[in-house]
Short mmCIF file of C-alpha atoms in Angstrom, two decimals:
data_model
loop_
_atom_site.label_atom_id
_atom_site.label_comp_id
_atom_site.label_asym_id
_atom_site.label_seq_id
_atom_site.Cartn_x
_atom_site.Cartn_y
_atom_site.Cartn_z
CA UNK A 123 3.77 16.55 45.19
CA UNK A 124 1.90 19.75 43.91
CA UNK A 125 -1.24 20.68 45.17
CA UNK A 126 -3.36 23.38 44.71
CA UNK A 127 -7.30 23.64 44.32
CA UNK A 128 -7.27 26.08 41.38
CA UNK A 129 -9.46 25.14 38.82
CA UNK A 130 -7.18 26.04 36.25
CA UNK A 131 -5.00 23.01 37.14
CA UNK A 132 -7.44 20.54 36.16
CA UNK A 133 -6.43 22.04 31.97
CA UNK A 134 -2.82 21.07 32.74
CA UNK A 135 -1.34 17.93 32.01
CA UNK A 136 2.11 16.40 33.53
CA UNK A 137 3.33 12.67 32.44
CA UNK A 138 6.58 11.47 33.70
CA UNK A 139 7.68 13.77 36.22
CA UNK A 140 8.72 12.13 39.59
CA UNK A 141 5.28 12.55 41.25
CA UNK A 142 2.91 10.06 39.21
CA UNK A 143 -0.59 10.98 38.20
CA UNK A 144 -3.71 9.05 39.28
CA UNK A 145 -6.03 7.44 36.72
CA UNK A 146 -9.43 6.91 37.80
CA UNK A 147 -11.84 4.13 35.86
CA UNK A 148 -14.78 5.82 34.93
CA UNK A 149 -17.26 2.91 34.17
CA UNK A 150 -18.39 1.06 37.03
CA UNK A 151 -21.24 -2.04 37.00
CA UNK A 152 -23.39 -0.50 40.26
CA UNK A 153 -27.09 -1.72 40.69
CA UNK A 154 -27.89 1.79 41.51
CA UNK A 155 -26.31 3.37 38.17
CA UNK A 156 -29.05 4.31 36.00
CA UNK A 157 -26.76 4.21 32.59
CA UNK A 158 -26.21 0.13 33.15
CA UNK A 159 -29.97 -0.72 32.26
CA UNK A 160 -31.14 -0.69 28.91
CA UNK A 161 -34.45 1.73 29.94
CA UNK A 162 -31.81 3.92 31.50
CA UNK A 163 -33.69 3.30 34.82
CA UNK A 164 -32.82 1.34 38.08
CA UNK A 165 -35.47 -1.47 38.24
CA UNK A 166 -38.12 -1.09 40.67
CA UNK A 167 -40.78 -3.31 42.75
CA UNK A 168 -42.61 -4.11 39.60
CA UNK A 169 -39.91 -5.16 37.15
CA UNK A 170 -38.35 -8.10 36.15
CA UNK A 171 -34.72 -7.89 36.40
CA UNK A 172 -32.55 -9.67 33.96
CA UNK A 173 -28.71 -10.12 33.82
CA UNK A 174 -26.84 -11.51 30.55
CA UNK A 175 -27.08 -14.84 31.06
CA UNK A 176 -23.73 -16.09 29.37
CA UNK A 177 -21.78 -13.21 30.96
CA UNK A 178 -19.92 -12.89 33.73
CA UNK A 179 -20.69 -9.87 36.40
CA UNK A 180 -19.39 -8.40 39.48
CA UNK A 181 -22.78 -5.85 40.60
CA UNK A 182 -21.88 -3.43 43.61
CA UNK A 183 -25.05 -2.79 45.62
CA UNK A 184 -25.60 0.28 48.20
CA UNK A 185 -28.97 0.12 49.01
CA UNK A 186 -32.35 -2.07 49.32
CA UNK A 187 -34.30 -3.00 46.16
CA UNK A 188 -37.75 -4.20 45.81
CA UNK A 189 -37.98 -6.25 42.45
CA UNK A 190 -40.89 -8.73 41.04
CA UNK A 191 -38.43 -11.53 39.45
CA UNK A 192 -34.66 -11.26 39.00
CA UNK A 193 -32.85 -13.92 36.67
CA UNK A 194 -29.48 -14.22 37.39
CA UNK A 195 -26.72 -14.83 35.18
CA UNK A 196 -23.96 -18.20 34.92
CA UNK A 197 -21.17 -16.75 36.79
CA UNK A 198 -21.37 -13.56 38.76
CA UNK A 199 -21.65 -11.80 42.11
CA UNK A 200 -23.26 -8.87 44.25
CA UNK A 201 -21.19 -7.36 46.74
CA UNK A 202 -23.54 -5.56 49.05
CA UNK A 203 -22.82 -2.84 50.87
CA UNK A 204 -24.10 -2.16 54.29
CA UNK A 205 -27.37 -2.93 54.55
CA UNK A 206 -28.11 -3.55 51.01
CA UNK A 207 -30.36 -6.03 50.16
CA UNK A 208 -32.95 -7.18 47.77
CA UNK A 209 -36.71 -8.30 48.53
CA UNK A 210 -40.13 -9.20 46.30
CA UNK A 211 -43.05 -6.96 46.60
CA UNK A 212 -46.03 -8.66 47.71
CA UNK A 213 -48.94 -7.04 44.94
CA UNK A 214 -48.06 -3.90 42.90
CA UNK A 215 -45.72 -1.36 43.96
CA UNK A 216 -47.61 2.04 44.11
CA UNK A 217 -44.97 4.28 43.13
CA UNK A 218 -43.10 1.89 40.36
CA UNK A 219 -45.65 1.91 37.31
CA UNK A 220 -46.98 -1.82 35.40
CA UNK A 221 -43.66 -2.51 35.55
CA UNK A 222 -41.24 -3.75 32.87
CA UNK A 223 -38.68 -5.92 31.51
CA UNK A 224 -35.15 -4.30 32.13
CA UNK A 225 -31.89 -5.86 31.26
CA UNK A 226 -28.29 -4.84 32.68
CA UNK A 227 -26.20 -3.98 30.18
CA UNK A 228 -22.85 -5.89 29.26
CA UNK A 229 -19.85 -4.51 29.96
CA UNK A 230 -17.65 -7.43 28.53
CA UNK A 231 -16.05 -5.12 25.82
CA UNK A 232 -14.88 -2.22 28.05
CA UNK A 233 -11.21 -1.77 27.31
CA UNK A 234 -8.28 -0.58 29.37
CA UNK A 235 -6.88 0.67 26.40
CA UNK A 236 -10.11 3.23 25.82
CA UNK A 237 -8.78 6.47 26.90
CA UNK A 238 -12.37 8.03 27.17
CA UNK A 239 -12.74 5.53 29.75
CA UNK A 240 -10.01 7.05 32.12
CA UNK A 241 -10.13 10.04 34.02
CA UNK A 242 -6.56 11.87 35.07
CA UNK A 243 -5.34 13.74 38.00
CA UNK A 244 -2.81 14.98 40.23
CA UNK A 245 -4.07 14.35 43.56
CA UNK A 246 -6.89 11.92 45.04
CA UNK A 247 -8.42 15.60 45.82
CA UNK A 248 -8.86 16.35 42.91
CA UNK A 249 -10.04 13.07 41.41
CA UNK A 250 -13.00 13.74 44.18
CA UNK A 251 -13.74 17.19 43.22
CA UNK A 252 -13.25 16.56 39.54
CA UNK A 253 -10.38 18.82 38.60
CA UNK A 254 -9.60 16.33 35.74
CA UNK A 255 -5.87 16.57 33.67
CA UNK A 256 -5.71 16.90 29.39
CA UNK A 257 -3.71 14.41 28.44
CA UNK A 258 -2.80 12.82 24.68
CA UNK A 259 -4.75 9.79 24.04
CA UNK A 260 -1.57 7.71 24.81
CA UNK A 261 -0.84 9.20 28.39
CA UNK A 262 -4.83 9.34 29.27
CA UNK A 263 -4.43 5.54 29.83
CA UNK A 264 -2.82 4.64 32.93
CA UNK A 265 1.17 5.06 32.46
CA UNK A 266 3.73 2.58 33.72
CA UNK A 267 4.73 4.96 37.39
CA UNK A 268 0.46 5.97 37.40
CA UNK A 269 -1.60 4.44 40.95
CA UNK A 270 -4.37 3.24 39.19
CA UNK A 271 -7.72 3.74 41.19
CA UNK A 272 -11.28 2.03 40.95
CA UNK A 273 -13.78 3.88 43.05
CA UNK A 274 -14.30 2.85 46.20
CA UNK A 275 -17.61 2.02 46.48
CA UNK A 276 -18.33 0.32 43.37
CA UNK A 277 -17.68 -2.72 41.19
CA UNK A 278 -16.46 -3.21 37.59
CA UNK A 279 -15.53 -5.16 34.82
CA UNK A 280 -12.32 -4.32 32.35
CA UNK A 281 -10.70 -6.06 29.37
CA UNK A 282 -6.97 -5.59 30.32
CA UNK A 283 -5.53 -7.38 26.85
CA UNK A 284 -2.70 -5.13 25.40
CA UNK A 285 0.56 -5.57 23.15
CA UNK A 286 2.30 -7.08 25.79
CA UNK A 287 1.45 -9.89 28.52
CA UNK A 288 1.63 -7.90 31.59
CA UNK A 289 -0.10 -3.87 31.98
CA UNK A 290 2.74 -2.17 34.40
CA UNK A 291 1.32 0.42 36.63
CA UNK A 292 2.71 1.29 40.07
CA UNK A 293 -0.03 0.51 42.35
CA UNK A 294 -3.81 -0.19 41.64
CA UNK A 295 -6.84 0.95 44.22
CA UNK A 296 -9.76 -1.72 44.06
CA UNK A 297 -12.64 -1.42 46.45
CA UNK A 298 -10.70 0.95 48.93
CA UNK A 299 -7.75 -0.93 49.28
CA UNK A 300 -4.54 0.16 47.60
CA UNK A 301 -2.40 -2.71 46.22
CA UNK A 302 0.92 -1.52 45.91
CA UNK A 303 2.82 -5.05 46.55
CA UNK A 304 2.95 -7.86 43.82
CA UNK A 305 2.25 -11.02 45.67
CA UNK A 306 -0.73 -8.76 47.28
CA UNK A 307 -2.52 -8.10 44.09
CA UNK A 308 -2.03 -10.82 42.80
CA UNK A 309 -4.09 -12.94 44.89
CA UNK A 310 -6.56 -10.63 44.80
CA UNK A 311 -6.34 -11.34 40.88
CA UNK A 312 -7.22 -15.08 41.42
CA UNK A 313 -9.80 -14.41 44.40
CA UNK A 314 -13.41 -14.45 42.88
CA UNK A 315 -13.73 -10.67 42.81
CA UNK A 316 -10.45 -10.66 40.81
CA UNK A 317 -11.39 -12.63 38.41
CA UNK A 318 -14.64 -11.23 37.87
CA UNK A 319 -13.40 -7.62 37.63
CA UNK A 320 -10.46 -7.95 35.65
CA UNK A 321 -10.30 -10.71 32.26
CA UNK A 322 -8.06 -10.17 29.09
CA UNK A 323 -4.85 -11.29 27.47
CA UNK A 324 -2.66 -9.16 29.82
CA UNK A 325 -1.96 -9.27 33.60
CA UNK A 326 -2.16 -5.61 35.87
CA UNK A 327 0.71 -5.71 37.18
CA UNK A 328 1.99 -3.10 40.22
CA UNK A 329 5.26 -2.18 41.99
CA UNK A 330 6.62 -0.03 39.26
CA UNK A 331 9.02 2.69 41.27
CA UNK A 332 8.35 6.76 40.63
CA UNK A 333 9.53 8.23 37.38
CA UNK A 334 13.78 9.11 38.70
CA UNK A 335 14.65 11.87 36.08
CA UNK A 336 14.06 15.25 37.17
CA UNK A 337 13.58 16.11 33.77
CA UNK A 338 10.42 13.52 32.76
CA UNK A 339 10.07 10.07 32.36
CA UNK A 340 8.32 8.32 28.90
CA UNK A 341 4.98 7.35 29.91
CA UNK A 342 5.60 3.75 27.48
CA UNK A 343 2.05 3.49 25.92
CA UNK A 344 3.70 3.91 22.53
CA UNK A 345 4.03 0.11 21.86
CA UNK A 346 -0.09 0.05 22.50
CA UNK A 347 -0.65 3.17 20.30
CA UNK A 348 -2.46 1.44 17.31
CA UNK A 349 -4.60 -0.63 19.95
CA UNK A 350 -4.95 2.99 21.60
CA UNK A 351 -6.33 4.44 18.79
CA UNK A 352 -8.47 2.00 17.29
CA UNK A 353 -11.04 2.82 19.82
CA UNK A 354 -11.24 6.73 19.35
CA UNK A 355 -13.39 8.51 17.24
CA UNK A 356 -11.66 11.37 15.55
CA UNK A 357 -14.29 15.05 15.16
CA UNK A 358 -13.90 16.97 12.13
CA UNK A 359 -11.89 20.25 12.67
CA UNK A 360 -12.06 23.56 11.38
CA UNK A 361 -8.81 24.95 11.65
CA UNK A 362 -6.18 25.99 8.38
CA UNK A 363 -3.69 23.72 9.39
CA UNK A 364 -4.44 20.56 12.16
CA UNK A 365 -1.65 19.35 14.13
CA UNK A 366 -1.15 15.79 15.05
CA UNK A 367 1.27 15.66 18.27
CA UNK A 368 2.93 12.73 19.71
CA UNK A 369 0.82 9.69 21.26
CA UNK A 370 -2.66 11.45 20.26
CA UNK A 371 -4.56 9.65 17.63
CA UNK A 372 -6.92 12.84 16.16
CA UNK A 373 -5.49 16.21 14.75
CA UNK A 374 -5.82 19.68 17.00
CA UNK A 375 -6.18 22.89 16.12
CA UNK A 376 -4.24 24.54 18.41
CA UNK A 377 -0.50 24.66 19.00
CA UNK A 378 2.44 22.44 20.07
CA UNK A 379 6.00 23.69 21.70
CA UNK A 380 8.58 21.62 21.47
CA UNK A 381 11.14 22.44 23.83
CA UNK A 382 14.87 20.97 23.98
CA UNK A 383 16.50 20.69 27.64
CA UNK A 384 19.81 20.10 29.03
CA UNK A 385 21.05 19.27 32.81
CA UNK A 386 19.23 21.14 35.37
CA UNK A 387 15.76 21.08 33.84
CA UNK A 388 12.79 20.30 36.12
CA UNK A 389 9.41 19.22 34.53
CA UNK A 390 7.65 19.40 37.56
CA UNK A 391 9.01 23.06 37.86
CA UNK A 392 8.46 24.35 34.82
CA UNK A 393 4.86 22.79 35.27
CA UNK A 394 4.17 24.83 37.77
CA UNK A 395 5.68 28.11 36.21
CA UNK A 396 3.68 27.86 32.80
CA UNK A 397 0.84 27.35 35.52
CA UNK A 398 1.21 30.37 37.55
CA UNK A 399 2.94 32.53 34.34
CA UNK A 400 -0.24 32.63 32.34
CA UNK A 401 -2.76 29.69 32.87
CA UNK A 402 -4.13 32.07 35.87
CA UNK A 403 -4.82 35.00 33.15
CA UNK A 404 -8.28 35.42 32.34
CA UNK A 405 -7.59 35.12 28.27
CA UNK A 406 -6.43 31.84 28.67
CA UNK A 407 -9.49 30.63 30.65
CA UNK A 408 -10.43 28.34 27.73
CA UNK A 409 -7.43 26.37 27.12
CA UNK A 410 -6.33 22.57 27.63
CA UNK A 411 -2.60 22.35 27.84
CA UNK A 412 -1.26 19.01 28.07
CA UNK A 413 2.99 18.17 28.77
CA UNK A 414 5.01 15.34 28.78
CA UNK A 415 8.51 13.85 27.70
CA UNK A 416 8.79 12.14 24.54
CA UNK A 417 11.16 10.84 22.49
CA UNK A 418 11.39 11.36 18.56
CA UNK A 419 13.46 9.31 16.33
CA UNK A 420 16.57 10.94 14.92
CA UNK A 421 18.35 10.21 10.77
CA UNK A 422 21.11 10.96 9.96
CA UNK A 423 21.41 13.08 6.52
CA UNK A 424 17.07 12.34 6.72
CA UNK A 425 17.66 8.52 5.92
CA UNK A 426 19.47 6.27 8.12
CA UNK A 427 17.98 6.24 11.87
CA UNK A 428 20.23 6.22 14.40
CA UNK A 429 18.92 6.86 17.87
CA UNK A 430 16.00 9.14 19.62
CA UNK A 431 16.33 12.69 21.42
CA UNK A 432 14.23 13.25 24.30
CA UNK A 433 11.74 16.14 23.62
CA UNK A 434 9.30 18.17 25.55
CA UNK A 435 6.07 18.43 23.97
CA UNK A 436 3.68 21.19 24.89
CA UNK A 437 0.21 20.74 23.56
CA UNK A 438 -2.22 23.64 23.17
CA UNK A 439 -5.56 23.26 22.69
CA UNK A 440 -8.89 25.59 22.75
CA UNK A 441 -12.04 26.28 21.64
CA UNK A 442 -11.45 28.95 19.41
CA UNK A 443 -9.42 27.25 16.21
CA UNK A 444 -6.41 27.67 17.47
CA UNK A 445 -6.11 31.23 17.78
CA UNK A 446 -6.26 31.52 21.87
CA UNK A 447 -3.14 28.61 21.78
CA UNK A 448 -1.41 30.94 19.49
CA UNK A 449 -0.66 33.73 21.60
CA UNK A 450 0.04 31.25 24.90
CA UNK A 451 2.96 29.67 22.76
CA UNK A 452 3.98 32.82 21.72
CA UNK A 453 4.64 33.55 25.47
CA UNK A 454 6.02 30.72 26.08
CA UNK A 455 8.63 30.87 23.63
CA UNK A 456 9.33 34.19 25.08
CA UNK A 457 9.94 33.17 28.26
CA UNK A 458 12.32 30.71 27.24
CA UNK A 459 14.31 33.47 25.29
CA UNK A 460 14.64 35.45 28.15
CA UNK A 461 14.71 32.88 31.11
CA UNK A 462 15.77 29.59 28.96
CA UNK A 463 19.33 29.66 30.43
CA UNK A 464 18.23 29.42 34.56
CA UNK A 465 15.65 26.73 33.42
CA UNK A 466 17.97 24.51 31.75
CA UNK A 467 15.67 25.08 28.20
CA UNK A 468 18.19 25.36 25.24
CA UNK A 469 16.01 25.35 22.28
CA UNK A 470 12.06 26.12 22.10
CA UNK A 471 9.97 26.11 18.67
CA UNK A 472 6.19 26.02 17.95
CA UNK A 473 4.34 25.20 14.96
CA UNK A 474 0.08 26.62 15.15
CA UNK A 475 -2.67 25.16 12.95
CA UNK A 476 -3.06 28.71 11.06
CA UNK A 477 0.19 27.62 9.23
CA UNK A 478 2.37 30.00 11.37
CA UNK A 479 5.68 29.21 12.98
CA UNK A 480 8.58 30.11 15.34
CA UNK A 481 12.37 30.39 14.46
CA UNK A 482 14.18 27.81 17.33
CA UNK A 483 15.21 29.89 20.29
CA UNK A 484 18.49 29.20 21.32
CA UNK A 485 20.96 26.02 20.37
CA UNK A 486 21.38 27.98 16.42
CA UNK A 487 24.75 27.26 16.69
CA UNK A 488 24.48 23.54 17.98
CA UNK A 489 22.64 22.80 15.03
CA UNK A 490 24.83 23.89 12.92
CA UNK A 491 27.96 21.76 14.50
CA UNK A 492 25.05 18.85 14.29
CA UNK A 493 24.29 19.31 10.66
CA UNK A 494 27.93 19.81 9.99
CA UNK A 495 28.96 16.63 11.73
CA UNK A 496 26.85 14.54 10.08
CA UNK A 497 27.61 15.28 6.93
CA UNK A 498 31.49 14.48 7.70
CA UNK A 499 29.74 11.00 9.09
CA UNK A 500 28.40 10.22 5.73
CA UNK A 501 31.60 11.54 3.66
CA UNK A 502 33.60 9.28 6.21
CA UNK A 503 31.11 6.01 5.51
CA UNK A 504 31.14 6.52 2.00
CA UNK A 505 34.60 6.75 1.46
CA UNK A 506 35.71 3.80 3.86
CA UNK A 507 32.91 1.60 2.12
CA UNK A 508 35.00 2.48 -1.82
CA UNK A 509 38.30 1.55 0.57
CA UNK A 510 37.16 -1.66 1.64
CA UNK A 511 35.76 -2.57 -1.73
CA UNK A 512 38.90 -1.68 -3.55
CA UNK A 513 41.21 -4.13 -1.27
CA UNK A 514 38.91 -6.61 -1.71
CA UNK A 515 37.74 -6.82 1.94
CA UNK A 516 34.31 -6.17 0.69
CA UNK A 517 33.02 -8.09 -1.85
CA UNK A 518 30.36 -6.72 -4.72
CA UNK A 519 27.42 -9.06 -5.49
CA UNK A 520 28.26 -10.46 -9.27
CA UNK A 521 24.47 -10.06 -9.56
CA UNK A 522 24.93 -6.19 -9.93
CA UNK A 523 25.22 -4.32 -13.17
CA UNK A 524 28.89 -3.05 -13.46
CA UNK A 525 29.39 0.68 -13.50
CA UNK A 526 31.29 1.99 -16.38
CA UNK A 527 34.80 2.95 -16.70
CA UNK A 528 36.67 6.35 -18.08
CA UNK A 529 38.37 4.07 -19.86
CA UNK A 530 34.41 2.84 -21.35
CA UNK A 531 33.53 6.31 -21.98
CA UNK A 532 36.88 6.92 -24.23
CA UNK A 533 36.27 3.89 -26.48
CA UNK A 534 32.81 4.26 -26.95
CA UNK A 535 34.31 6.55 -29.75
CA UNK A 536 36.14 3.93 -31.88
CA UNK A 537 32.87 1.55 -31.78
CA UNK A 538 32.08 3.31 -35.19
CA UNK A 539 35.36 2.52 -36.53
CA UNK A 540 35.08 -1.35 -35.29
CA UNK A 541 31.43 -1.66 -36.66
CA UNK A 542 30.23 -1.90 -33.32
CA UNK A 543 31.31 -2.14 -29.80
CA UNK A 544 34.58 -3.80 -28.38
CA UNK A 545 33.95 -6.55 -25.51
CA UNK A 546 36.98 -6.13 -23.77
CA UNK A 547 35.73 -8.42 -20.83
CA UNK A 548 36.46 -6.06 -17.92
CA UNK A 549 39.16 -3.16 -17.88
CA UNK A 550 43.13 -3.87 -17.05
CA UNK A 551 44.78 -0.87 -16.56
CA UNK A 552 47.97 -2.46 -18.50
CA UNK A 553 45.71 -4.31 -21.73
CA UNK A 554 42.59 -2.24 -21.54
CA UNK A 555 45.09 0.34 -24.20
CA UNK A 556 44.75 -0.98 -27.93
CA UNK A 557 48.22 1.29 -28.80
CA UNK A 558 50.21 -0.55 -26.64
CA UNK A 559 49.31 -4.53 -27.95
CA UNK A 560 51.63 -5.88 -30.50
CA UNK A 561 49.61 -6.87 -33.58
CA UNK A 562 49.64 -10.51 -34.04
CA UNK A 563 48.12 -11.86 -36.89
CA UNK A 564 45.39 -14.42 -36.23
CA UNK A 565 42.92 -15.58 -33.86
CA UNK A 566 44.78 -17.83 -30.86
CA UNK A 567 48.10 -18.13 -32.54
CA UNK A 568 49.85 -21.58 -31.81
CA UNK A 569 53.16 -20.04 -32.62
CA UNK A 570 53.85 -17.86 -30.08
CA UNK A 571 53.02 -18.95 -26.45
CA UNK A 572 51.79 -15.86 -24.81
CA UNK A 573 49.97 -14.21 -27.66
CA UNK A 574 47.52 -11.42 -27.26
CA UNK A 575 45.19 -10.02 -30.57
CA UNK A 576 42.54 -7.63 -30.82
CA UNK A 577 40.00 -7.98 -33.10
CA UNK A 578 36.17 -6.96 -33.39
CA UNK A 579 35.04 -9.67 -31.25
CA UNK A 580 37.51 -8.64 -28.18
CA UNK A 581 40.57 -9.07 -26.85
CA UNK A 582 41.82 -12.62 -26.44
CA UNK A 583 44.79 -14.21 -25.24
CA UNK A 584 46.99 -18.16 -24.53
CA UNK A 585 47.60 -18.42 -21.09
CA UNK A 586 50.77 -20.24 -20.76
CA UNK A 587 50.05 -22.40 -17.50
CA UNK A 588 47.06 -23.86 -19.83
CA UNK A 589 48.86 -23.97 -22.94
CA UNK A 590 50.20 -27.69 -22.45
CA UNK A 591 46.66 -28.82 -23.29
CA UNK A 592 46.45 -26.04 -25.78
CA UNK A 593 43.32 -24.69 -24.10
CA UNK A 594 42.36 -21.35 -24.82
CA UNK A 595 40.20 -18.40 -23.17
CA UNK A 596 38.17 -15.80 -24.42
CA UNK A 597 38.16 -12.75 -22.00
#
């Protein structure tokens, strides 16, 4: 695994390479955190402390407290730390005012899914100093091959409920201890703790393996993308033309690469190249560049889906509208032209939010084959499905409206002659030519067993295996 302790790295994002990130829970439910009472104050000697009564609580405690009255909810727990403790003041407490009602706040509707709640790095170093990873909203939640980690000296309560009944993750850190085995964590799930920490629709699982492919890995938060998103607040932007890239839930102004690879391509490499290429240089000091592997669905002729193509997606991001992430995929793109080849890259494009945008580099010629061959695809389906239909293999719903003929489009000339058009029925290629009937007098004429006439109101005829009971049709 990469380290370094530049604090440039903390701007770069990787998701799915074969070293997982770590994804830190940033809430936590500590006595001593002044952000979980309502007067944004920890409660001193002369307060009276309340907890939600019809809530359930797990409160981490690192100290001693002095309080006046604490009322305690239904179901919940203090795990005290070393020493910790609580005791009354007997009279006022000099140094805590007249004192006051405070309340703990709830933390019931905290959400796994928030990804403002989640905090993103590449090392447990760097979680510590705070050299944090950009990430799309859909990666910034913990990813199936993340190690999930709740600080160690604190408590916590998260809704885990997603799309699906179990939340995949490949190990989970809780209290100091690192789950990575199933049977582990899951008792630790039904202890008391467990069950006051984590509640929801959805189990955490862990035991996912590492991300395998060289090349990336999806992160597979896509099927939880609308539940993603429903908890983030989009800003208004200021840029010509906002970008909306893959698994993030708000426009950018900034700039994405998309980059198309081939055997031999290394995310984790070419992480660390785009890092040491130009995130070191002092003009892109301001920038958040996030990358990850996605996959985009692919149509034939623009219509009929048929598959996905695995992508790399470079988001660009700064302060400045967009302009900064301009010139950084410009370089990048450059690089690939000249280097594209030894990194396994064989087509890079960007698209900026001032409206501008690259020509692909490299893989012209590929495209053109693709287009090409699926053209010949849809000239191939098209004519098999008029084969099939013709021998009768394939049969036409009698609900449809026929097409017309030629042979429709040449009489529609002699309707003015007939006062009106000719129901032939449907079109015979050996009756569907007046010239070539015999002109029998008479409508169904008895005499002759197989008699055919044309008159105004169509073409009618005696069919002989019928005739015995002198039944007649009108085609």
């Amino acid at each position: 695994m990469l380290k370094t302790t530049d604090m440039l790295l903390l701007l770069f994002c990787l998701v799915g390479t074969s070293d997982s990130l770590y994804k830190q829970w940033i809430p936590d439910t500590n006595y001593e955190n002044k952000t979980n009472w309502d007067k944004e104050s920890v409660p001193c000697g002369n307060d009276i402390v309340q907890f939600p009564v019809q809530r359930k609580v797990s409160v981490f405690v690192e100290t001693t407290h002095a309080v006046q009255e604490m009322r305690l909810p239904v179901d919940g727990e203090f795990i005290l730390n070393s020493g910790a403790g609580f005791y009354v003041v007997s009279g006022q407490d000099p140094g805590c005012g007249a004192g006051v009602m405070t309340k703990f706040k709830d933390s019931e509707s905290l959400q796994w899914l928030n990804p403002a709640l989640w905090q993103g790095s590449a090392t447990l170093d760097d979680l510590q100093r705070g050299n944090f990873l950009f990430s799309v909203h859909e990666e910034s939640v913990p990813c199936q091959y993340d190690d999930v980690v709740f600080k160690a000296s604190s408590s916590f309560r998260v809704d885990t409920s997603t799309s699906q009944s179990s939340v995949p993750v490949k190990s989970v850190s809780v209290l100091g201890k690192k789950y990575e085995s199933t049977s582990e964590f899951t008792q630790y799930l039904s202890s008391r703790s467990g069950r006051l920490q984590f509640h929801g629709s959805s189990a955490v699982t862990v035991g996912n393996q590492e991300c395998g492919d060289p090349s990336g890995c999806s992160c597979g938060n896509y099927v939880n993308h609308k539940r993603i998103c429903s908890t983030v607040q989009c800003a208004s932007l200021g840029c010509k033309k906002p970008l909306l890239p893959v698994g993030h839930c708000c426009e950018v102004c900034g700039a994405i690469v998309t980059i198309h690879s081939a055997t031999g391509f290394n995310l984790q490499t070419y992480r660390q190249r785009i890092h040491h290429l130009f995130l070191v240089l002092p003009k892109y000091k301001s920038i958040q560049l996030g990358m990850s592997k996605i996959f985009k669905s692919q149509q034939l002729m623009g219509i009929v889906p048929f598959g996905t193509s695995p992508e790399i997606q470079v988001v660009i991001v700064d302060e400045e509208k967009g302009t900064q992430s301009e010139g950084l995929a410009r370089d990048i793109l450059k690089d690939a032209r000249s280097h594209g080849s030894s990194l396994g890259i064989t087509e890079a494009e960007f698209q900026a939010s001032s409206g501008n945008s690259s020509d692909q580099t490299g893989g012209s010629a590929g495209m053109v084959v693709g287009t090409v061959f699926g053209v010949l695809i849809g000239i191939s389906i098209i004519i098999t499905l008029v084969f099939l239909i013709r021998r009768g293999v394939i049969q036409m719903p009698s609900s449809l409206p026929s097409l017309p003929s030629l042979s429709s489009f040449r009489r529609s000339r002699d309707e003015e002659d007939l006062n009106g058009p000719i129901d032939h029925g449907y079109d015979n290629p050996i009756f569907d030519k007046p010239n070539l009937m015999p002109e029998v007098p008479g409508l169904y004429a008895t005499e002759t067993k197989n008699s055919i006439s044309m008159t105004q109101s169509g073409v009618h005829f005696v069919n002989p295996v019928y005739d015995d009971n002198e039944t007649d049709f009108n085609a």
